[in-house]
PDB file of C-alpha atoms and ligand atoms in Angstrom:
ATOM      1  CA  UNK A   1     -11.258  31.858  26.833  1.00  0.00           C
ATOM      2  CA  UNK A   2      -8.092  33.867  26.235  1.00  0.00           C
ATOM      3  CA  UNK A   3      -8.146  37.006  24.123  1.00  0.00           C
ATOM      4  CA  UNK A   4      -5.615  38.728  21.896  1.00  0.00           C
ATOM      5  CA  UNK A   5      -6.134  41.706  19.590  1.00  0.00           C
ATOM      6  CA  UNK A   6      -7.310  39.558  16.672  1.00  0.00           C
ATOM      7  CA  UNK A   7      -7.502  36.062  18.120  1.00  0.00           C
ATOM      8  CA  UNK A   8      -9.541  34.190  20.693  1.00  0.00           C
ATOM      9  CA  UNK A   9      -8.275  30.966  22.219  1.00  0.00           C
ATOM     10  CA  UNK A  10     -10.922  28.555  23.435  1.00  0.00           C
ATOM     11  CA  UNK A  11     -10.395  25.150  24.987  1.00  0.00           C
ATOM     12  CA  UNK A  12     -10.393  22.310  22.471  1.00  0.00           C
ATOM     13  CA  UNK A  13     -13.685  20.404  22.402  1.00  0.00           C
ATOM     14  CA  UNK A  14     -14.230  16.886  21.091  1.00  0.00           C
ATOM     15  CA  UNK A  15     -16.125  18.205  18.061  1.00  0.00           C
ATOM     16  CA  UNK A  16     -12.927  19.941  16.834  1.00  0.00           C
ATOM     17  CA  UNK A  17     -11.525  16.612  15.652  1.00  0.00           C
ATOM     18  CA  UNK A  18     -12.756  16.814  12.051  1.00  0.00           C
ATOM     19  CA  UNK A  19     -11.141  20.207  11.441  1.00  0.00           C
ATOM     20  CA  UNK A  20      -7.969  19.016  13.163  1.00  0.00           C
ATOM     21  CA  UNK A  21      -7.923  15.926  10.937  1.00  0.00           C
ATOM     22  CA  UNK A  22      -8.310  18.099   7.820  1.00  0.00           C
ATOM     23  CA  UNK A  23      -5.398  20.332   8.899  1.00  0.00           C
ATOM     24  CA  UNK A  24      -3.140  17.478  10.031  1.00  0.00           C
ATOM     25  CA  UNK A  25      -3.733  15.598   6.789  1.00  0.00           C
ATOM     26  CA  UNK A  26      -2.071  18.464   4.912  1.00  0.00           C
ATOM     27  CA  UNK A  27       1.529  17.291   4.440  1.00  0.00           C
ATOM     28  CA  UNK A  28       2.837  20.879   4.400  1.00  0.00           C
ATOM     29  CA  UNK A  29       1.375  21.528   7.863  1.00  0.00           C
ATOM     30  CA  UNK A  30       2.213  18.114   9.277  1.00  0.00           C
ATOM     31  CA  UNK A  31       5.801  18.019   7.997  1.00  0.00           C
ATOM     32  CA  UNK A  32       7.213  20.438  10.569  1.00  0.00           C
ATOM     33  CA  UNK A  33       5.268  19.331  13.629  1.00  0.00           C
ATOM     34  CA  UNK A  34       7.256  17.395  16.246  1.00  0.00           C
ATOM     35  CA  UNK A  35       4.441  14.827  16.220  1.00  0.00           C
ATOM     36  CA  UNK A  36       4.651  14.507  12.443  1.00  0.00           C
ATOM     37  CA  UNK A  37       6.389  11.153  12.230  1.00  0.00           C
ATOM     38  CA  UNK A  38       5.675  10.664   8.575  1.00  0.00           C
ATOM     39  CA  UNK A  39       3.121   7.988   9.429  1.00  0.00           C
ATOM     40  CA  UNK A  40      -0.257   8.788   7.844  1.00  0.00           C
ATOM     41  CA  UNK A  41      -2.868   9.702  10.443  1.00  0.00           C
ATOM     42  CA  UNK A  42      -6.272   8.076  10.635  1.00  0.00           C
ATOM     43  CA  UNK A  43      -9.492   9.870  11.611  1.00  0.00           C
ATOM     44  CA  UNK A  44      -9.771   7.517  14.603  1.00  0.00           C
ATOM     45  CA  UNK A  45      -6.340   8.539  15.947  1.00  0.00           C
ATOM     46  CA  UNK A  46      -7.075  12.251  15.599  1.00  0.00           C
ATOM     47  CA  UNK A  47     -10.526  11.819  17.134  1.00  0.00           C
ATOM     48  CA  UNK A  48      -9.111   9.941  20.136  1.00  0.00           C
ATOM     49  CA  UNK A  49      -6.342  12.523  20.669  1.00  0.00           C
ATOM     50  CA  UNK A  50      -8.847  15.381  20.398  1.00  0.00           C
ATOM     51  CA  UNK A  51     -11.073  13.679  22.978  1.00  0.00           C
ATOM     52  CA  UNK A  52      -8.058  13.465  25.316  1.00  0.00           C
ATOM     53  CA  UNK A  53      -7.080  17.109  24.707  1.00  0.00           C
ATOM     54  CA  UNK A  54     -10.633  18.230  25.563  1.00  0.00           C
ATOM     55  CA  UNK A  55     -10.461  16.696  29.042  1.00  0.00           C
ATOM     56  CA  UNK A  56      -9.538  18.744  32.085  1.00  0.00           C
ATOM     57  CA  UNK A  57      -6.015  17.885  33.104  1.00  0.00           C
ATOM     58  CA  UNK A  58      -3.757  20.021  35.309  1.00  0.00           C
ATOM     59  CA  UNK A  59      -0.654  19.097  33.305  1.00  0.00           C
ATOM     60  CA  UNK A  60      -1.833  20.434  29.954  1.00  0.00           C
ATOM     61  CA  UNK A  61      -4.218  22.794  28.232  1.00  0.00           C
ATOM     62  CA  UNK A  62      -5.121  22.723  24.544  1.00  0.00           C
ATOM     63  CA  UNK A  63      -6.702  25.637  22.691  1.00  0.00           C
ATOM     64  CA  UNK A  64      -8.324  26.108  19.295  1.00  0.00           C
ATOM     65  CA  UNK A  65      -7.252  29.418  17.729  1.00  0.00           C
ATOM     66  CA  UNK A  66     -10.163  31.466  16.361  1.00  0.00           C
ATOM     67  CA  UNK A  67      -9.465  34.510  14.219  1.00  0.00           C
ATOM     68  CA  UNK A  68     -11.399  37.766  14.265  1.00  0.00           C
ATOM     69  CA  UNK A  69     -14.093  36.577  11.823  1.00  0.00           C
ATOM     70  CA  UNK A  70     -14.888  33.535  14.005  1.00  0.00           C
ATOM     71  CA  UNK A  71     -13.081  31.020  11.762  1.00  0.00           C
ATOM     72  CA  UNK A  72     -10.810  28.467  13.485  1.00  0.00           C
ATOM     73  CA  UNK A  73      -7.263  28.506  12.076  1.00  0.00           C
ATOM     74  CA  UNK A  74      -5.193  26.217  14.267  1.00  0.00           C
ATOM     75  CA  UNK A  75      -4.178  24.939  17.644  1.00  0.00           C
ATOM     76  CA  UNK A  76      -1.881  25.901  20.480  1.00  0.00           C
ATOM     77  CA  UNK A  77      -1.015  24.189  23.705  1.00  0.00           C
ATOM     78  CA  UNK A  78       0.855  24.270  26.979  1.00  0.00           C
ATOM     79  CA  UNK A  79       1.728  20.773  28.120  1.00  0.00           C
ATOM     80  CA  UNK A  80       4.074  18.931  30.462  1.00  0.00           C
ATOM     81  CA  UNK A  81       3.165  21.600  33.034  1.00  0.00           C
ATOM     82  CA  UNK A  82       5.417  20.835  35.993  1.00  0.00           C
ATOM     83  CA  UNK A  83       3.886  21.651  39.393  1.00  0.00           C
ATOM     84  CA  UNK A  84       6.969  22.657  41.380  1.00  0.00           C
ATOM     85  CA  UNK A  85       9.654  23.418  38.784  1.00  0.00           C
ATOM     86  CA  UNK A  86       6.957  25.563  37.217  1.00  0.00           C
ATOM     87  CA  UNK A  87       7.813  25.083  33.589  1.00  0.00           C
ATOM     88  CA  UNK A  88       5.762  23.959  30.609  1.00  0.00           C
ATOM     89  CA  UNK A  89       6.237  23.116  26.956  1.00  0.00           C
ATOM     90  CA  UNK A  90       4.630  25.288  24.297  1.00  0.00           C
ATOM     91  CA  UNK A  91       3.334  24.208  20.908  1.00  0.00           C
ATOM     92  CA  UNK A  92       1.469  25.868  18.062  1.00  0.00           C
ATOM     93  CA  UNK A  93       0.322  25.109  14.541  1.00  0.00           C
ATOM     94  CA  UNK A  94      -1.692  27.211  12.188  1.00  0.00           C
ATOM     95  CA  UNK A  95      -3.581  24.620  10.138  1.00  0.00           C
ATOM     96  CA  UNK A  96      -4.939  27.112   7.614  1.00  0.00           C
ATOM     97  CA  UNK A  97      -1.959  27.830   5.326  1.00  0.00           C
ATOM     98  CA  UNK A  98      -3.781  30.784   3.742  1.00  0.00           C
ATOM     99  CA  UNK A  99      -3.155  32.892   6.861  1.00  0.00           C
ATOM    100  CA  UNK A 100       0.543  32.106   7.334  1.00  0.00           C
ATOM    101  CA  UNK A 101       2.822  35.133   7.480  1.00  0.00           C
ATOM    102  CA  UNK A 102       0.161  37.468   8.884  1.00  0.00           C
ATOM    103  CA  UNK A 103       1.474  37.512  12.435  1.00  0.00           C
ATOM    104  CA  UNK A 104      -1.113  35.144  13.931  1.00  0.00           C
ATOM    105  CA  UNK A 105       1.422  32.736  15.452  1.00  0.00           C
ATOM    106  CA  UNK A 106       3.365  35.587  17.042  1.00  0.00           C
ATOM    107  CA  UNK A 107       0.183  37.066  18.504  1.00  0.00           C
ATOM    108  CA  UNK A 108      -1.066  33.691  19.792  1.00  0.00           C
ATOM    109  CA  UNK A 109       2.341  32.961  21.348  1.00  0.00           C
ATOM    110  CA  UNK A 110       2.118  36.271  23.239  1.00  0.00           C
ATOM    111  CA  UNK A 111      -1.384  35.430  24.520  1.00  0.00           C
ATOM    112  CA  UNK A 112      -0.267  31.978  25.734  1.00  0.00           C
ATOM    113  CA  UNK A 113       2.857  33.428  27.403  1.00  0.00           C
ATOM    114  CA  UNK A 114       0.686  35.952  29.217  1.00  0.00           C
ATOM    115  CA  UNK A 115      -1.537  33.100  30.433  1.00  0.00           C
ATOM    116  CA  UNK A 116       1.493  30.998  31.433  1.00  0.00           C
ATOM    117  CA  UNK A 117       3.289  33.700  33.401  1.00  0.00           C
ATOM    118  CA  UNK A 118       0.499  35.948  34.712  1.00  0.00           C
ATOM    119  CA  UNK A 119      -2.222  33.362  35.414  1.00  0.00           C
ATOM    120  CA  UNK A 120      -0.388  30.060  35.979  1.00  0.00           C
ATOM    121  CA  UNK A 121       2.651  31.775  37.538  1.00  0.00           C
ATOM    122  CA  UNK A 122       5.074  29.570  35.599  1.00  0.00           C
ATOM    123  CA  UNK A 123       8.797  30.293  35.729  1.00  0.00           C
ATOM    124  CA  UNK A 124       9.753  29.074  32.250  1.00  0.00           C
ATOM    125  CA  UNK A 125       8.097  28.157  28.970  1.00  0.00           C
ATOM    126  CA  UNK A 126      10.153  26.077  26.523  1.00  0.00           C
ATOM    127  CA  UNK A 127       9.716  24.502  23.107  1.00  0.00           C
ATOM    128  CA  UNK A 128      11.500  22.524  20.455  1.00  0.00           C
ATOM    129  CA  UNK A 129      11.446  23.362  16.772  1.00  0.00           C
ATOM    130  CA  UNK A 130      12.993  21.700  13.744  1.00  0.00           C
ATOM    131  CA  UNK A 131      15.966  23.649  12.375  1.00  0.00           C
ATOM    132  CA  UNK A 132      14.415  23.617   8.886  1.00  0.00           C
ATOM    133  CA  UNK A 133      11.420  25.668  10.066  1.00  0.00           C
ATOM    134  CA  UNK A 134      12.673  29.282   9.827  1.00  0.00           C
ATOM    135  CA  UNK A 135       9.158  30.779   9.931  1.00  0.00           C
ATOM    136  CA  UNK A 136       8.439  29.168  13.306  1.00  0.00           C
ATOM    137  CA  UNK A 137      11.866  30.096  14.719  1.00  0.00           C
ATOM    138  CA  UNK A 138      11.349  33.705  13.602  1.00  0.00           C
ATOM    139  CA  UNK A 139       7.886  33.921  15.189  1.00  0.00           C
ATOM    140  CA  UNK A 140       9.197  32.450  18.490  1.00  0.00           C
ATOM    141  CA  UNK A 141      12.067  34.954  18.522  1.00  0.00           C
ATOM    142  CA  UNK A 142       9.626  37.800  17.870  1.00  0.00           C
ATOM    143  CA  UNK A 143       7.572  36.604  20.856  1.00  0.00           C
ATOM    144  CA  UNK A 144      10.694  36.651  23.080  1.00  0.00           C
ATOM    145  CA  UNK A 145      12.048  33.081  23.066  1.00  0.00           C
ATOM    146  CA  UNK A 146      15.832  32.575  23.182  1.00  0.00           C
ATOM    147  CA  UNK A 147      17.789  29.650  21.773  1.00  0.00           C
ATOM    148  CA  UNK A 148      19.004  27.245  24.493  1.00  0.00           C
ATOM    149  CA  UNK A 149      20.741  24.605  22.409  1.00  0.00           C
ATOM    150  CA  UNK A 150      20.592  22.119  19.593  1.00  0.00           C
ATOM    151  CA  UNK A 151      19.630  18.457  19.562  1.00  0.00           C
ATOM    152  CA  UNK A 152      21.808  17.263  16.696  1.00  0.00           C
ATOM    153  CA  UNK A 153      20.254  15.054  14.004  1.00  0.00           C
ATOM    154  CA  UNK A 154      17.170  14.650  16.191  1.00  0.00           C
ATOM    155  CA  UNK A 155      14.582  14.147  13.449  1.00  0.00           C
ATOM    156  CA  UNK A 156      14.645  11.951  10.374  1.00  0.00           C
ATOM    157  CA  UNK A 157      12.444  13.208   7.565  1.00  0.00           C
ATOM    158  CA  UNK A 158      12.455  13.347   3.803  1.00  0.00           C
ATOM    159  CA  UNK A 159      15.528  11.141   3.652  1.00  0.00           C
ATOM    160  CA  UNK A 160      17.762  13.129   5.988  1.00  0.00           C
ATOM    161  CA  UNK A 161      18.448  13.971   9.620  1.00  0.00           C
ATOM    162  CA  UNK A 162      17.571  17.464  10.811  1.00  0.00           C
ATOM    163  CA  UNK A 163      18.629  19.238  14.024  1.00  0.00           C
ATOM    164  CA  UNK A 164      16.028  20.294  16.546  1.00  0.00           C
ATOM    165  CA  UNK A 165      16.457  23.603  18.354  1.00  0.00           C
ATOM    166  CA  UNK A 166      15.488  24.090  22.000  1.00  0.00           C
ATOM    167  CA  UNK A 167      14.182  27.530  22.945  1.00  0.00           C
ATOM    168  CA  UNK A 168      12.809  29.073  26.138  1.00  0.00           C
ATOM    169  CA  UNK A 169      11.699  32.246  27.830  1.00  0.00           C
ATOM    170  CA  UNK A 170      11.804  32.950  31.583  1.00  0.00           C
ATOM    171  CA  UNK A 171       9.136  34.871  33.463  1.00  0.00           C
ATOM    172  CA  UNK A 172      11.362  37.867  34.214  1.00  0.00           C
ATOM    173  CA  UNK A 173      12.362  38.096  30.538  1.00  0.00           C
ATOM    174  CA  UNK A 174       8.713  38.048  29.522  1.00  0.00           C
ATOM    175  CA  UNK A 175       7.753  40.709  32.086  1.00  0.00           C
ATOM    176  CA  UNK A 176      10.586  42.960  30.904  1.00  0.00           C
ATOM    177  CA  UNK A 177       9.514  42.551  27.280  1.00  0.00           C
ATOM    178  CA  UNK A 178       5.826  43.138  27.977  1.00  0.00           C
ATOM    179  CA  UNK A 179       6.485  46.243  30.115  1.00  0.00           C
ATOM    180  CA  UNK A 180       8.725  47.733  27.402  1.00  0.00           C
ATOM    181  CA  UNK A 181       6.048  47.151  24.726  1.00  0.00           C
ATOM    182  CA  UNK A 182       3.328  48.981  26.713  1.00  0.00           C
TER     183      UNK A 182
HETATM  184  C1  COA B 201       5.246  28.061  11.949  1.00  0.00           C
HETATM  185  C2  COA B 201       3.880  28.753  12.004  1.00  0.00           C
HETATM  186  C3  COA B 201       3.239  28.457  13.364  1.00  0.00           C
HETATM  187  C4  COA B 201       4.081  30.260  11.811  1.00  0.00           C
HETATM  188  O1  COA B 201       2.802  30.882  11.805  1.00  0.00           O
HETATM  189  P1  COA B 201       2.573  32.342  11.189  1.00  0.00           P
HETATM  190  O2  COA B 201       1.260  32.840  11.662  1.00  0.00           O
HETATM  191  O3  COA B 201       2.810  32.278   9.732  1.00  0.00           O
HETATM  192  O4  COA B 201       3.779  33.152  11.888  1.00  0.00           O
HETATM  193  P2  COA B 201       3.962  34.747  11.969  1.00  0.00           P
HETATM  194  O5  COA B 201       3.319  35.366  10.781  1.00  0.00           O
HETATM  195  O6  COA B 201       3.560  35.206  13.315  1.00  0.00           O
HETATM  196  O7  COA B 201       5.557  34.890  11.924  1.00  0.00           O
HETATM  197  C5  COA B 201       6.300  34.238  10.938  1.00  0.00           C
HETATM  198  C6  COA B 201       7.584  35.019  10.698  1.00  0.00           C
HETATM  199  O8  COA B 201       8.503  34.174  10.014  1.00  0.00           O
HETATM  200  C7  COA B 201       8.865  34.772   8.790  1.00  0.00           C
HETATM  201  N1  COA B 201       9.109  33.689   7.855  1.00  0.00           N
HETATM  202  C8  COA B 201       8.204  32.895   7.256  1.00  0.00           C
HETATM  203  N2  COA B 201       8.848  32.015   6.455  1.00  0.00           N
HETATM  204  C9  COA B 201      10.168  32.251   6.588  1.00  0.00           C
HETATM  205  C10 COA B 201      11.343  31.691   6.013  1.00  0.00           C
HETATM  206  N3  COA B 201      11.276  30.673   5.160  1.00  0.00           N
HETATM  207  N4  COA B 201      12.536  32.194   6.392  1.00  0.00           N
HETATM  208  C11 COA B 201      12.631  33.218   7.282  1.00  0.00           C
HETATM  209  N5  COA B 201      11.539  33.805   7.854  1.00  0.00           N
HETATM  210  C12 COA B 201      10.334  33.320   7.486  1.00  0.00           C
HETATM  211  C13 COA B 201       7.701  35.666   8.424  1.00  0.00           C
HETATM  212  O9  COA B 201       8.089  36.654   7.485  1.00  0.00           O
HETATM  213  C14 COA B 201       7.368  36.238   9.802  1.00  0.00           C
HETATM  214  O10 COA B 201       8.335  37.195  10.230  1.00  0.00           O
HETATM  215  P3  COA B 201       8.103  38.810  10.037  1.00  0.00           P
HETATM  216  O11 COA B 201       6.800  39.123  10.731  1.00  0.00           O
HETATM  217  O12 COA B 201       9.271  39.406  10.712  1.00  0.00           O
HETATM  218  O13 COA B 201       8.025  39.051   8.575  1.00  0.00           O
HETATM  219  C15 COA B 201       2.970  28.226  10.836  1.00  0.00           C
HETATM  220  O14 COA B 201       3.632  28.402   9.632  1.00  0.00           O
HETATM  221  C16 COA B 201       2.623  26.750  11.004  1.00  0.00           C
HETATM  222  O15 COA B 201       1.715  26.423  11.747  1.00  0.00           O
HETATM  223  N6  COA B 201       3.344  25.856  10.309  1.00  0.00           N
HETATM  224  C17 COA B 201       3.057  24.414  10.351  1.00  0.00           C
HETATM  225  C18 COA B 201       3.213  23.796  11.736  1.00  0.00           C
HETATM  226  C19 COA B 201       4.474  24.242  12.442  1.00  0.00           C
HETATM  227  O16 COA B 201       5.535  24.311  11.847  1.00  0.00           O
HETATM  228  N7  COA B 201       4.346  24.520  13.739  1.00  0.00           N
HETATM  229  C20 COA B 201       5.476  24.862  14.556  1.00  0.00           C
HETATM  230  C21 COA B 201       6.116  23.612  15.048  1.00  0.00           C
HETATM  231  S1  COA B 201       7.454  23.947  16.155  1.00  0.00           S
END
């Protein structure tokens, strides 16, 4: 388990699939996820993915985000963990739209960065985010990510191409930020 001020992150378990299916079936949530291809999901696909995410695997770790009242609100993950270059990709989605804009994603991102740099001793955490997702970009910037570059016209959705932004944070940048916020 990982702990923030308001959130607890626990490893995904197979039984999480139904909640994940409910969240991922919401087009507003699914629209901005890199995995959101526009193809409707089936319960079987989500169940199989959840089963995979629940397995122990040194290249990835998937968490369910639980808020202070014990209610699950979304998922976060570190994946593509590279053993010698020591970098990993970060992802997050808050499936419960009712709690958007309350700082949960920013807090969760901080908890995962702490885990990545202080426990896994990674050198860099990176992510990609669609350019039409200003809320996500803002929360990543608040957590300390910097923009690395743009993948032009990377995603096709809703009848048009959208850029995808690459962002990252290095361990020394994170340590500087966390020591200045103490
Ligand atoms: C993106 C997401 C993770 C953000 O979660 P959240 O808990 O609402 O984020 P936070 O509250 O920590 O931070 C959001 C920030 O963006 C701001 N914001 C929200 N919508 C915005 C918009 N349209 N334009 C500019 N800023 C916006 C908020 O005001 C807040 O900043 P502030 O604290 O300075 O006011 C959540 O909306 C989500 O899961 N969306 C669907 C899936 C997704 O997009 N995942 C990310 C894929 S890369």
